[in-house]
Amino acid sequence: TGTNGKTTTSKLIAHTLKYSGKSVGLTCTTGITIDGNPVLSGDYSGPDGAGIIIREPTVDHIVLEVARGGITRRGLGVNEVDVGVLLNIGEDHLGTDWIETQEDLCMVKSTVIEVVNKMGTSVINADDSITMSLLDRARGTIILYSLDANNRDIKTHIRNGGTVVIVDKRNTIIRNMDLDINICTLDEIPITFGGIIEFNTSNALAAIGALHGVGLPIDQIRNGIMTFYPS
């Protein structure tokens, strides 16, 4: 979830999982797909979409784009998740669905990282100060991501034994205290247009964090990120 980037990040995660040989159910604002095949069109970023995908016995992974409207009206549609991703929290859409302030929006959006199971992973944007203010609500292992390798929160998280996903010298890297895992360069991620489109670079980092959190092998993460083209 997040104010911006939900659909792109969800589709990138789903694409990479499918590219690794998994059957994936995806719900988002453009519709529902199962194993890459469109099933329904329209906005399914609420619990209705989750309910349809959950009843599908053929899928290995479920990827849910979750919007604030669905959460406030009827909840997430799931009790817990293996990976929760919190992209950003802006001031868009205030004044609707009983959300009057940014604090209200924080309460709603943080639901996604509060339902992560104990063995799961919360992926959080370290470049967004409001998102970072919700860090104490996150469950499971926490992965931070940032466009800036020198981000203070990133460095602190590494020192405390955590894992981060960052851009360092135009390389996307999964980093912890012990090692760096180079995923690919910005030039190899089609949706960033060589790193020019920073918001899509951030979305790619979030997806890498989520895929790493779900335990996908590095070569499969790399293949998926490098074969997801803009349209």
JSON list of C-alpha atoms in Angstrom, two decimals:
[
{"chain": "A", "resi": 1, "resn": "THR", "atom": "CA", "xyz": [0.00, 0.00, 0.00]},
{"chain": "A", "resi": 2, "resn": "GLY", "atom": "CA", "xyz": [0.94, 3.67, -0.19]},
{"chain": "A", "resi": 3, "resn": "THR", "atom": "CA", "xyz": [-0.23, 6.93, -1.67]},
{"chain": "A", "resi": 4, "resn": "ASN", "atom": "CA", "xyz": [1.67, 6.46, -4.93]},
{"chain": "A", "resi": 5, "resn": "GLY", "atom": "CA", "xyz": [3.27, 3.51, -6.74]},
{"chain": "A", "resi": 6, "resn": "LYS", "atom": "CA", "xyz": [0.98, 0.72, -5.53]},
{"chain": "A", "resi": 7, "resn": "THR", "atom": "CA", "xyz": [-0.06, -0.62, -8.92]},
{"chain": "A", "resi": 8, "resn": "THR", "atom": "CA", "xyz": [3.41, -0.55, -10.47]},
{"chain": "A", "resi": 9, "resn": "THR", "atom": "CA", "xyz": [5.03, -2.22, -7.48]},
{"chain": "A", "resi": 10, "resn": "SER", "atom": "CA", "xyz": [2.31, -4.88, -7.25]},
{"chain": "A", "resi": 11, "resn": "LYS", "atom": "CA", "xyz": [2.60, -5.70, -10.95]},
{"chain": "A", "resi": 12, "resn": "LEU", "atom": "CA", "xyz": [6.40, -5.83, -10.74]},
{"chain": "A", "resi": 13, "resn": "ILE", "atom": "CA", "xyz": [6.26, -8.26, -7.80]},
{"chain": "A", "resi": 14, "resn": "ALA", "atom": "CA", "xyz": [3.66, -10.42, -9.56]},
{"chain": "A", "resi": 15, "resn": "HIS", "atom": "CA", "xyz": [5.64, -10.40, -12.82]},
{"chain": "A", "resi": 16, "resn": "THR", "atom": "CA", "xyz": [8.84, -11.50, -11.07]},
{"chain": "A", "resi": 17, "resn": "LEU", "atom": "CA", "xyz": [7.10, -14.31, -9.19]},
{"chain": "A", "resi": 18, "resn": "LYS", "atom": "CA", "xyz": [5.47, -15.54, -12.41]},
{"chain": "A", "resi": 19, "resn": "TYR", "atom": "CA", "xyz": [8.78, -15.26, -14.28]},
{"chain": "A", "resi": 20, "resn": "SER", "atom": "CA", "xyz": [10.32, -17.52, -11.61]},
{"chain": "A", "resi": 21, "resn": "GLY", "atom": "CA", "xyz": [7.82, -20.24, -12.51]},
{"chain": "A", "resi": 22, "resn": "LYS", "atom": "CA", "xyz": [5.14, -19.58, -9.89]},
{"chain": "A", "resi": 23, "resn": "SER", "atom": "CA", "xyz": [1.40, -19.19, -10.45]},
{"chain": "A", "resi": 24, "resn": "VAL", "atom": "CA", "xyz": [0.41, -15.77, -9.14]},
{"chain": "A", "resi": 25, "resn": "GLY", "atom": "CA", "xyz": [-2.92, -14.17, -8.33]},
{"chain": "A", "resi": 26, "resn": "LEU", "atom": "CA", "xyz": [-2.83, -10.36, -8.59]},
{"chain": "A", "resi": 27, "resn": "THR", "atom": "CA", "xyz": [-5.48, -7.84, -7.59]},
{"chain": "A", "resi": 28, "resn": "CYS", "atom": "CA", "xyz": [-4.98, -4.14, -8.28]},
{"chain": "A", "resi": 29, "resn": "THR", "atom": "CA", "xyz": [-6.70, -1.00, -9.55]},
{"chain": "A", "resi": 30, "resn": "THR", "atom": "CA", "xyz": [-6.71, -2.29, -13.15]},
{"chain": "A", "resi": 31, "resn": "GLY", "atom": "CA", "xyz": [-8.29, -5.67, -12.39]},
{"chain": "A", "resi": 32, "resn": "ILE", "atom": "CA", "xyz": [-7.55, -9.26, -11.41]},
{"chain": "A", "resi": 33, "resn": "THR", "atom": "CA", "xyz": [-5.13, -11.60, -13.16]},
{"chain": "A", "resi": 34, "resn": "ILE", "atom": "CA", "xyz": [-4.40, -15.25, -12.40]},
{"chain": "A", "resi": 35, "resn": "ASP", "atom": "CA", "xyz": [-1.15, -16.68, -13.75]},
{"chain": "A", "resi": 36, "resn": "GLY", "atom": "CA", "xyz": [-0.89, -13.66, -16.05]},
{"chain": "A", "resi": 37, "resn": "ASN", "atom": "CA", "xyz": [-4.37, -14.12, -17.53]},
{"chain": "A", "resi": 38, "resn": "PRO", "atom": "CA", "xyz": [-6.89, -11.28, -17.02]},
{"chain": "A", "resi": 39, "resn": "VAL", "atom": "CA", "xyz": [-9.97, -12.49, -15.16]},
{"chain": "A", "resi": 40, "resn": "LEU", "atom": "CA", "xyz": [-11.81, -9.28, -14.27]},
{"chain": "A", "resi": 41, "resn": "SER", "atom": "CA", "xyz": [-11.23, -5.64, -15.19]},
{"chain": "A", "resi": 42, "resn": "GLY", "atom": "CA", "xyz": [-11.87, -2.66, -12.94]},
{"chain": "A", "resi": 43, "resn": "ASP", "atom": "CA", "xyz": [-10.67, -1.47, -9.56]},
{"chain": "A", "resi": 44, "resn": "TYR", "atom": "CA", "xyz": [-10.14, -4.49, -7.32]},
{"chain": "A", "resi": 45, "resn": "SER", "atom": "CA", "xyz": [-7.81, -2.89, -4.77]},
{"chain": "A", "resi": 46, "resn": "GLY", "atom": "CA", "xyz": [-10.26, -3.73, -1.97]},
{"chain": "A", "resi": 47, "resn": "PRO", "atom": "CA", "xyz": [-11.30, -6.87, -0.08]},
{"chain": "A", "resi": 48, "resn": "ASP", "atom": "CA", "xyz": [-13.53, -8.11, -2.93]},
{"chain": "A", "resi": 49, "resn": "GLY", "atom": "CA", "xyz": [-10.44, -8.72, -5.04]},
{"chain": "A", "resi": 50, "resn": "ALA", "atom": "CA", "xyz": [-8.68, -10.46, -2.17]},
{"chain": "A", "resi": 51, "resn": "GLY", "atom": "CA", "xyz": [-11.68, -12.72, -1.65]},
{"chain": "A", "resi": 52, "resn": "ILE", "atom": "CA", "xyz": [-11.73, -13.80, -5.29]},
{"chain": "A", "resi": 53, "resn": "ILE", "atom": "CA", "xyz": [-8.01, -14.60, -5.40]},
{"chain": "A", "resi": 54, "resn": "ILE", "atom": "CA", "xyz": [-8.01, -16.45, -2.06]},
{"chain": "A", "resi": 55, "resn": "ARG", "atom": "CA", "xyz": [-10.63, -18.87, -3.38]},
{"chain": "A", "resi": 56, "resn": "GLU", "atom": "CA", "xyz": [-8.46, -19.75, -6.40]},
{"chain": "A", "resi": 57, "resn": "PRO", "atom": "CA", "xyz": [-6.73, -23.09, -5.63]},
{"chain": "A", "resi": 58, "resn": "THR", "atom": "CA", "xyz": [-4.13, -22.93, -8.42]},
{"chain": "A", "resi": 59, "resn": "VAL", "atom": "CA", "xyz": [-2.06, -19.97, -7.21]},
{"chain": "A", "resi": 60, "resn": "ASP", "atom": "CA", "xyz": [1.25, -20.20, -5.33]},
{"chain": "A", "resi": 61, "resn": "HIS", "atom": "CA", "xyz": [1.40, -16.52, -4.36]},
{"chain": "A", "resi": 62, "resn": "ILE", "atom": "CA", "xyz": [-1.17, -13.77, -3.89]},
{"chain": "A", "resi": 63, "resn": "VAL", "atom": "CA", "xyz": [-0.21, -10.14, -4.53]},
{"chain": "A", "resi": 64, "resn": "LEU", "atom": "CA", "xyz": [-2.69, -7.55, -3.26]},
{"chain": "A", "resi": 65, "resn": "GLU", "atom": "CA", "xyz": [-2.69, -3.84, -4.02]},
{"chain": "A", "resi": 66, "resn": "VAL", "atom": "CA", "xyz": [-4.52, -2.33, -1.06]},
{"chain": "A", "resi": 67, "resn": "ALA", "atom": "CA", "xyz": [-6.13, 1.12, -1.17]},
{"chain": "A", "resi": 68, "resn": "ARG", "atom": "CA", "xyz": [-7.28, 3.18, 1.78]},
{"chain": "A", "resi": 69, "resn": "GLY", "atom": "CA", "xyz": [-10.95, 3.09, 0.72]},
{"chain": "A", "resi": 70, "resn": "GLY", "atom": "CA", "xyz": [-11.17, -0.69, 0.93]},
{"chain": "A", "resi": 71, "resn": "ILE", "atom": "CA", "xyz": [-9.44, -0.78, 4.31]},
{"chain": "A", "resi": 72, "resn": "THR", "atom": "CA", "xyz": [-11.70, 1.82, 5.90]},
{"chain": "A", "resi": 73, "resn": "ARG", "atom": "CA", "xyz": [-14.91, 0.33, 4.54]},
{"chain": "A", "resi": 74, "resn": "ARG", "atom": "CA", "xyz": [-14.37, -3.41, 4.91]},
{"chain": "A", "resi": 75, "resn": "GLY", "atom": "CA", "xyz": [-10.78, -4.18, 5.86]},
{"chain": "A", "resi": 76, "resn": "LEU", "atom": "CA", "xyz": [-7.94, -5.88, 4.01]},
{"chain": "A", "resi": 77, "resn": "GLY", "atom": "CA", "xyz": [-9.72, -9.07, 3.07]},
{"chain": "A", "resi": 78, "resn": "VAL", "atom": "CA", "xyz": [-6.96, -11.18, 4.68]},
{"chain": "A", "resi": 79, "resn": "ASN", "atom": "CA", "xyz": [-6.06, -11.83, 8.31]},
{"chain": "A", "resi": 80, "resn": "GLU", "atom": "CA", "xyz": [-2.30, -11.85, 7.86]},
{"chain": "A", "resi": 81, "resn": "VAL", "atom": "CA", "xyz": [0.38, -11.64, 5.17]},
{"chain": "A", "resi": 82, "resn": "ASP", "atom": "CA", "xyz": [3.89, -12.97, 4.66]},
{"chain": "A", "resi": 83, "resn": "VAL", "atom": "CA", "xyz": [5.16, -9.63, 3.35]},
{"chain": "A", "resi": 84, "resn": "GLY", "atom": "CA", "xyz": [3.71, -6.15, 3.82]},
{"chain": "A", "resi": 85, "resn": "VAL", "atom": "CA", "xyz": [5.00, -3.18, 1.81]},
{"chain": "A", "resi": 86, "resn": "LEU", "atom": "CA", "xyz": [4.49, 0.45, 2.86]},
{"chain": "A", "resi": 87, "resn": "LEU", "atom": "CA", "xyz": [5.59, 2.71, 0.00]},
{"chain": "A", "resi": 88, "resn": "ASN", "atom": "CA", "xyz": [4.80, 6.26, 1.12]},
{"chain": "A", "resi": 89, "resn": "ILE", "atom": "CA", "xyz": [2.14, 8.40, 2.77]},
{"chain": "A", "resi": 90, "resn": "GLY", "atom": "CA", "xyz": [1.24, 11.69, 1.10]},
{"chain": "A", "resi": 91, "resn": "GLU", "atom": "CA", "xyz": [-1.62, 14.14, 1.54]},
{"chain": "A", "resi": 92, "resn": "ASP", "atom": "CA", "xyz": [-3.62, 12.89, -1.44]},
{"chain": "A", "resi": 93, "resn": "HIS", "atom": "CA", "xyz": [-7.28, 11.98, -1.00]},
{"chain": "A", "resi": 94, "resn": "LEU", "atom": "CA", "xyz": [-7.75, 13.56, 2.42]},
{"chain": "A", "resi": 95, "resn": "GLY", "atom": "CA", "xyz": [-11.35, 14.40, 3.23]},
{"chain": "A", "resi": 96, "resn": "THR", "atom": "CA", "xyz": [-12.81, 11.13, 1.93]},
{"chain": "A", "resi": 97, "resn": "ASP", "atom": "CA", "xyz": [-13.66, 7.80, 3.60]},
{"chain": "A", "resi": 98, "resn": "TRP", "atom": "CA", "xyz": [-13.61, 9.48, 7.04]},
{"chain": "A", "resi": 99, "resn": "ILE", "atom": "CA", "xyz": [-9.91, 10.32, 6.62]},
{"chain": "A", "resi": 100, "resn": "GLU", "atom": "CA", "xyz": [-9.46, 13.98, 7.44]},
{"chain": "A", "resi": 101, "resn": "THR", "atom": "CA", "xyz": [-5.78, 14.23, 8.42]},
{"chain": "A", "resi": 102, "resn": "GLN", "atom": "CA", "xyz": [-2.47, 12.65, 7.50]},
{"chain": "A", "resi": 103, "resn": "GLU", "atom": "CA", "xyz": [-2.48, 11.01, 10.94]},
{"chain": "A", "resi": 104, "resn": "ASP", "atom": "CA", "xyz": [-5.77, 9.30, 10.02]},
{"chain": "A", "resi": 105, "resn": "LEU", "atom": "CA", "xyz": [-4.20, 8.11, 6.79]},
{"chain": "A", "resi": 106, "resn": "CYS", "atom": "CA", "xyz": [-1.22, 6.72, 8.72]},
{"chain": "A", "resi": 107, "resn": "MET", "atom": "CA", "xyz": [-3.55, 4.68, 10.90]},
{"chain": "A", "resi": 108, "resn": "VAL", "atom": "CA", "xyz": [-5.17, 3.17, 7.81]},
{"chain": "A", "resi": 109, "resn": "LYS", "atom": "CA", "xyz": [-2.05, 2.53, 5.72]},
{"chain": "A", "resi": 110, "resn": "SER", "atom": "CA", "xyz": [-0.05, 1.01, 8.59]},
{"chain": "A", "resi": 111, "resn": "THR", "atom": "CA", "xyz": [-2.58, -1.84, 8.73]},
{"chain": "A", "resi": 112, "resn": "VAL", "atom": "CA", "xyz": [-0.63, -3.60, 5.97]},
{"chain": "A", "resi": 113, "resn": "ILE", "atom": "CA", "xyz": [2.54, -3.89, 8.06]},
{"chain": "A", "resi": 114, "resn": "GLU", "atom": "CA", "xyz": [0.63, -4.62, 11.27]},
{"chain": "A", "resi": 115, "resn": "VAL", "atom": "CA", "xyz": [-0.80, -7.88, 9.86]},
{"chain": "A", "resi": 116, "resn": "VAL", "atom": "CA", "xyz": [2.56, -9.32, 8.81]},
{"chain": "A", "resi": 117, "resn": "ASN", "atom": "CA", "xyz": [3.01, -12.69, 10.49]},
{"chain": "A", "resi": 118, "resn": "LYS", "atom": "CA", "xyz": [5.81, -13.28, 12.99]},
{"chain": "A", "resi": 119, "resn": "MET", "atom": "CA", "xyz": [7.98, -15.07, 10.44]},
{"chain": "A", "resi": 120, "resn": "GLY", "atom": "CA", "xyz": [7.22, -12.51, 7.72]},
{"chain": "A", "resi": 121, "resn": "THR", "atom": "CA", "xyz": [8.74, -9.26, 6.49]},
{"chain": "A", "resi": 122, "resn": "SER", "atom": "CA", "xyz": [7.75, -5.60, 6.55]},
{"chain": "A", "resi": 123, "resn": "VAL", "atom": "CA", "xyz": [9.25, -3.50, 3.71]},
{"chain": "A", "resi": 124, "resn": "ILE", "atom": "CA", "xyz": [9.34, 0.23, 4.45]},
{"chain": "A", "resi": 125, "resn": "ASN", "atom": "CA", "xyz": [10.47, 3.35, 2.56]},
{"chain": "A", "resi": 126, "resn": "ALA", "atom": "CA", "xyz": [13.29, 5.04, 4.49]},
{"chain": "A", "resi": 127, "resn": "ASP", "atom": "CA", "xyz": [13.08, 8.12, 2.23]},
{"chain": "A", "resi": 128, "resn": "ASP", "atom": "CA", "xyz": [9.60, 8.99, 3.53]},
{"chain": "A", "resi": 129, "resn": "SER", "atom": "CA", "xyz": [9.71, 10.49, 7.02]},
{"chain": "A", "resi": 130, "resn": "ILE", "atom": "CA", "xyz": [6.00, 9.90, 7.70]},
{"chain": "A", "resi": 131, "resn": "THR", "atom": "CA", "xyz": [6.27, 6.28, 6.65]},
{"chain": "A", "resi": 132, "resn": "MET", "atom": "CA", "xyz": [9.30, 5.85, 8.91]},
{"chain": "A", "resi": 133, "resn": "SER", "atom": "CA", "xyz": [7.32, 7.25, 11.85]},
{"chain": "A", "resi": 134, "resn": "LEU", "atom": "CA", "xyz": [5.25, 4.04, 11.69]},
{"chain": "A", "resi": 135, "resn": "LEU", "atom": "CA", "xyz": [8.27, 1.77, 12.10]},
{"chain": "A", "resi": 136, "resn": "ASP", "atom": "CA", "xyz": [7.22, 0.63, 15.58]},
{"chain": "A", "resi": 137, "resn": "ARG", "atom": "CA", "xyz": [3.96, -0.74, 14.13]},
{"chain": "A", "resi": 138, "resn": "ALA", "atom": "CA", "xyz": [5.75, -3.06, 11.70]},
{"chain": "A", "resi": 139, "resn": "ARG", "atom": "CA", "xyz": [5.83, -6.78, 12.45]},
{"chain": "A", "resi": 140, "resn": "GLY", "atom": "CA", "xyz": [8.24, -9.50, 11.38]},
{"chain": "A", "resi": 141, "resn": "THR", "atom": "CA", "xyz": [11.69, -8.76, 9.98]},
{"chain": "A", "resi": 142, "resn": "ILE", "atom": "CA", "xyz": [12.05, -5.19, 8.74]},
{"chain": "A", "resi": 143, "resn": "ILE", "atom": "CA", "xyz": [13.68, -4.35, 5.39]},
{"chain": "A", "resi": 144, "resn": "LEU", "atom": "CA", "xyz": [14.23, -0.65, 4.67]},
{"chain": "A", "resi": 145, "resn": "TYR", "atom": "CA", "xyz": [14.84, 0.75, 1.20]},
{"chain": "A", "resi": 146, "resn": "SER", "atom": "CA", "xyz": [16.21, 4.08, 0.00]},
{"chain": "A", "resi": 147, "resn": "LEU", "atom": "CA", "xyz": [17.54, 5.85, -3.07]},
{"chain": "A", "resi": 148, "resn": "ASP", "atom": "CA", "xyz": [20.36, 7.18, -0.87]},
{"chain": "A", "resi": 149, "resn": "ALA", "atom": "CA", "xyz": [23.00, 4.76, 0.40]},
{"chain": "A", "resi": 150, "resn": "ASN", "atom": "CA", "xyz": [23.98, 7.39, 3.01]},
{"chain": "A", "resi": 151, "resn": "ASN", "atom": "CA", "xyz": [20.46, 7.77, 4.41]},
{"chain": "A", "resi": 152, "resn": "ARG", "atom": "CA", "xyz": [20.82, 8.00, 8.21]},
{"chain": "A", "resi": 153, "resn": "ASP", "atom": "CA", "xyz": [18.04, 5.52, 8.93]},
{"chain": "A", "resi": 154, "resn": "ILE", "atom": "CA", "xyz": [19.55, 3.08, 6.45]},
{"chain": "A", "resi": 155, "resn": "LYS", "atom": "CA", "xyz": [22.96, 3.23, 8.12]},
{"chain": "A", "resi": 156, "resn": "THR", "atom": "CA", "xyz": [21.44, 2.81, 11.58]},
{"chain": "A", "resi": 157, "resn": "HIS", "atom": "CA", "xyz": [19.38, -0.17, 10.43]},
{"chain": "A", "resi": 158, "resn": "ILE", "atom": "CA", "xyz": [22.50, -1.86, 9.02]},
{"chain": "A", "resi": 159, "resn": "ARG", "atom": "CA", "xyz": [24.44, -1.25, 12.24]},
{"chain": "A", "resi": 160, "resn": "ASN", "atom": "CA", "xyz": [21.58, -2.84, 14.17]},
{"chain": "A", "resi": 161, "resn": "GLY", "atom": "CA", "xyz": [21.86, -5.98, 12.05]},
{"chain": "A", "resi": 162, "resn": "GLY", "atom": "CA", "xyz": [19.07, -5.19, 9.60]},
{"chain": "A", "resi": 163, "resn": "THR", "atom": "CA", "xyz": [18.79, -5.60, 5.83]},
{"chain": "A", "resi": 164, "resn": "VAL", "atom": "CA", "xyz": [18.30, -2.75, 3.37]},
{"chain": "A", "resi": 165, "resn": "VAL", "atom": "CA", "xyz": [17.82, -2.27, -0.38]},
{"chain": "A", "resi": 166, "resn": "ILE", "atom": "CA", "xyz": [19.61, 0.77, -1.76]},
{"chain": "A", "resi": 167, "resn": "VAL", "atom": "CA", "xyz": [21.08, 2.45, -4.81]},
{"chain": "A", "resi": 168, "resn": "ASP", "atom": "CA", "xyz": [24.85, 2.84, -4.56]},
{"chain": "A", "resi": 169, "resn": "LYS", "atom": "CA", "xyz": [26.84, 4.10, -7.54]},
{"chain": "A", "resi": 170, "resn": "ARG", "atom": "CA", "xyz": [23.92, 3.28, -9.86]},
{"chain": "A", "resi": 171, "resn": "ASN", "atom": "CA", "xyz": [23.75, -0.30, -8.61]},
{"chain": "A", "resi": 172, "resn": "THR", "atom": "CA", "xyz": [20.71, -1.70, -6.81]},
{"chain": "A", "resi": 173, "resn": "ILE", "atom": "CA", "xyz": [22.02, -3.60, -3.82]},
{"chain": "A", "resi": 174, "resn": "ILE", "atom": "CA", "xyz": [20.65, -5.71, -0.97]},
{"chain": "A", "resi": 175, "resn": "ARG", "atom": "CA", "xyz": [22.95, -4.83, 1.94]},
{"chain": "A", "resi": 176, "resn": "ASN", "atom": "CA", "xyz": [23.44, -5.99, 5.49]},
{"chain": "A", "resi": 177, "resn": "MET", "atom": "CA", "xyz": [26.29, -5.82, 7.97]},
{"chain": "A", "resi": 178, "resn": "ASP", "atom": "CA", "xyz": [28.08, -8.74, 6.36]},
{"chain": "A", "resi": 179, "resn": "LEU", "atom": "CA", "xyz": [27.69, -8.44, 2.61]},
{"chain": "A", "resi": 180, "resn": "ASP", "atom": "CA", "xyz": [26.37, -6.64, -0.45]},
{"chain": "A", "resi": 181, "resn": "ILE", "atom": "CA", "xyz": [24.27, -8.49, -3.02]},
{"chain": "A", "resi": 182, "resn": "ASN", "atom": "CA", "xyz": [24.31, -6.68, -6.35]},
{"chain": "A", "resi": 183, "resn": "ILE", "atom": "CA", "xyz": [20.98, -7.10, -8.16]},
{"chain": "A", "resi": 184, "resn": "CYS", "atom": "CA", "xyz": [21.55, -5.00, -11.29]},
{"chain": "A", "resi": 185, "resn": "THR", "atom": "CA", "xyz": [22.33, -1.49, -12.48]},
{"chain": "A", "resi": 186, "resn": "LEU", "atom": "CA", "xyz": [19.71, 1.20, -12.95]},
{"chain": "A", "resi": 187, "resn": "ASP", "atom": "CA", "xyz": [20.29, 0.97, -16.69]},
{"chain": "A", "resi": 188, "resn": "GLU", "atom": "CA", "xyz": [19.09, -2.64, -16.55]},
{"chain": "A", "resi": 189, "resn": "ILE", "atom": "CA", "xyz": [15.72, -1.80, -14.96]},
{"chain": "A", "resi": 190, "resn": "PRO", "atom": "CA", "xyz": [13.43, -0.82, -17.86]},
{"chain": "A", "resi": 191, "resn": "ILE", "atom": "CA", "xyz": [10.81, 1.08, -15.83]},
{"chain": "A", "resi": 192, "resn": "THR", "atom": "CA", "xyz": [13.44, 3.53, -14.49]},
{"chain": "A", "resi": 193, "resn": "PHE", "atom": "CA", "xyz": [14.54, 4.66, -17.99]},
{"chain": "A", "resi": 194, "resn": "GLY", "atom": "CA", "xyz": [18.18, 4.50, -16.93]},
{"chain": "A", "resi": 195, "resn": "GLY", "atom": "CA", "xyz": [17.47, 5.86, -13.46]},
{"chain": "A", "resi": 196, "resn": "ILE", "atom": "CA", "xyz": [15.79, 9.04, -14.73]},
{"chain": "A", "resi": 197, "resn": "ILE", "atom": "CA", "xyz": [12.40, 8.11, -13.26]},
{"chain": "A", "resi": 198, "resn": "GLU", "atom": "CA", "xyz": [13.17, 8.19, -9.54]},
{"chain": "A", "resi": 199, "resn": "PHE", "atom": "CA", "xyz": [9.71, 7.14, -8.33]},
{"chain": "A", "resi": 200, "resn": "ASN", "atom": "CA", "xyz": [9.96, 3.95, -10.38]},
{"chain": "A", "resi": 201, "resn": "THR", "atom": "CA", "xyz": [13.47, 3.37, -9.05]},
{"chain": "A", "resi": 202, "resn": "SER", "atom": "CA", "xyz": [11.94, 3.56, -5.57]},
{"chain": "A", "resi": 203, "resn": "ASN", "atom": "CA", "xyz": [9.15, 1.17, -6.61]},
{"chain": "A", "resi": 204, "resn": "ALA", "atom": "CA", "xyz": [11.75, -1.28, -7.92]},
{"chain": "A", "resi": 205, "resn": "LEU", "atom": "CA", "xyz": [13.64, -1.17, -4.61]},
{"chain": "A", "resi": 206, "resn": "ALA", "atom": "CA", "xyz": [10.40, -1.87, -2.74]},
{"chain": "A", "resi": 207, "resn": "ALA", "atom": "CA", "xyz": [9.69, -4.85, -5.01]},
{"chain": "A", "resi": 208, "resn": "ILE", "atom": "CA", "xyz": [13.21, -6.20, -4.52]},
{"chain": "A", "resi": 209, "resn": "GLY", "atom": "CA", "xyz": [12.73, -5.97, -0.76]},
{"chain": "A", "resi": 210, "resn": "ALA", "atom": "CA", "xyz": [9.39, -7.80, -0.94]},
{"chain": "A", "resi": 211, "resn": "LEU", "atom": "CA", "xyz": [10.74, -10.55, -3.19]},
{"chain": "A", "resi": 212, "resn": "HIS", "atom": "CA", "xyz": [13.78, -11.00, -0.94]},
{"chain": "A", "resi": 213, "resn": "GLY", "atom": "CA", "xyz": [11.44, -11.14, 2.04]},
{"chain": "A", "resi": 214, "resn": "VAL", "atom": "CA", "xyz": [9.40, -13.94, 0.48]},
{"chain": "A", "resi": 215, "resn": "GLY", "atom": "CA", "xyz": [12.62, -15.90, -0.09]},
{"chain": "A", "resi": 216, "resn": "LEU", "atom": "CA", "xyz": [12.91, -15.71, -3.87]},
{"chain": "A", "resi": 217, "resn": "PRO", "atom": "CA", "xyz": [16.46, -16.59, -5.08]},
{"chain": "A", "resi": 218, "resn": "ILE", "atom": "CA", "xyz": [18.58, -13.63, -6.14]},
{"chain": "A", "resi": 219, "resn": "ASP", "atom": "CA", "xyz": [18.93, -14.71, -9.76]},
{"chain": "A", "resi": 220, "resn": "GLN", "atom": "CA", "xyz": [15.14, -14.93, -10.06]},
{"chain": "A", "resi": 221, "resn": "ILE", "atom": "CA", "xyz": [14.70, -11.47, -8.49]},
{"chain": "A", "resi": 222, "resn": "ARG", "atom": "CA", "xyz": [17.24, -10.13, -10.96]},
{"chain": "A", "resi": 223, "resn": "ASN", "atom": "CA", "xyz": [15.55, -11.75, -13.96]},
{"chain": "A", "resi": 224, "resn": "GLY", "atom": "CA", "xyz": [12.14, -10.41, -13.04]},
{"chain": "A", "resi": 225, "resn": "ILE", "atom": "CA", "xyz": [13.24, -6.84, -12.36]},
{"chain": "A", "resi": 226, "resn": "MET", "atom": "CA", "xyz": [15.16, -6.70, -15.64]},
{"chain": "A", "resi": 227, "resn": "THR", "atom": "CA", "xyz": [12.28, -8.03, -17.79]},
{"chain": "A", "resi": 228, "resn": "PHE", "atom": "CA", "xyz": [9.40, -5.84, -16.56]},
{"chain": "A", "resi": 229, "resn": "TYR", "atom": "CA", "xyz": [8.84, -3.28, -19.33]},
{"chain": "A", "resi": 230, "resn": "PRO", "atom": "CA", "xyz": [6.75, -0.09, -19.25]},
{"chain": "A", "resi": 231, "resn": "SER", "atom": "CA", "xyz": [3.65, 0.04, -21.42]}
]
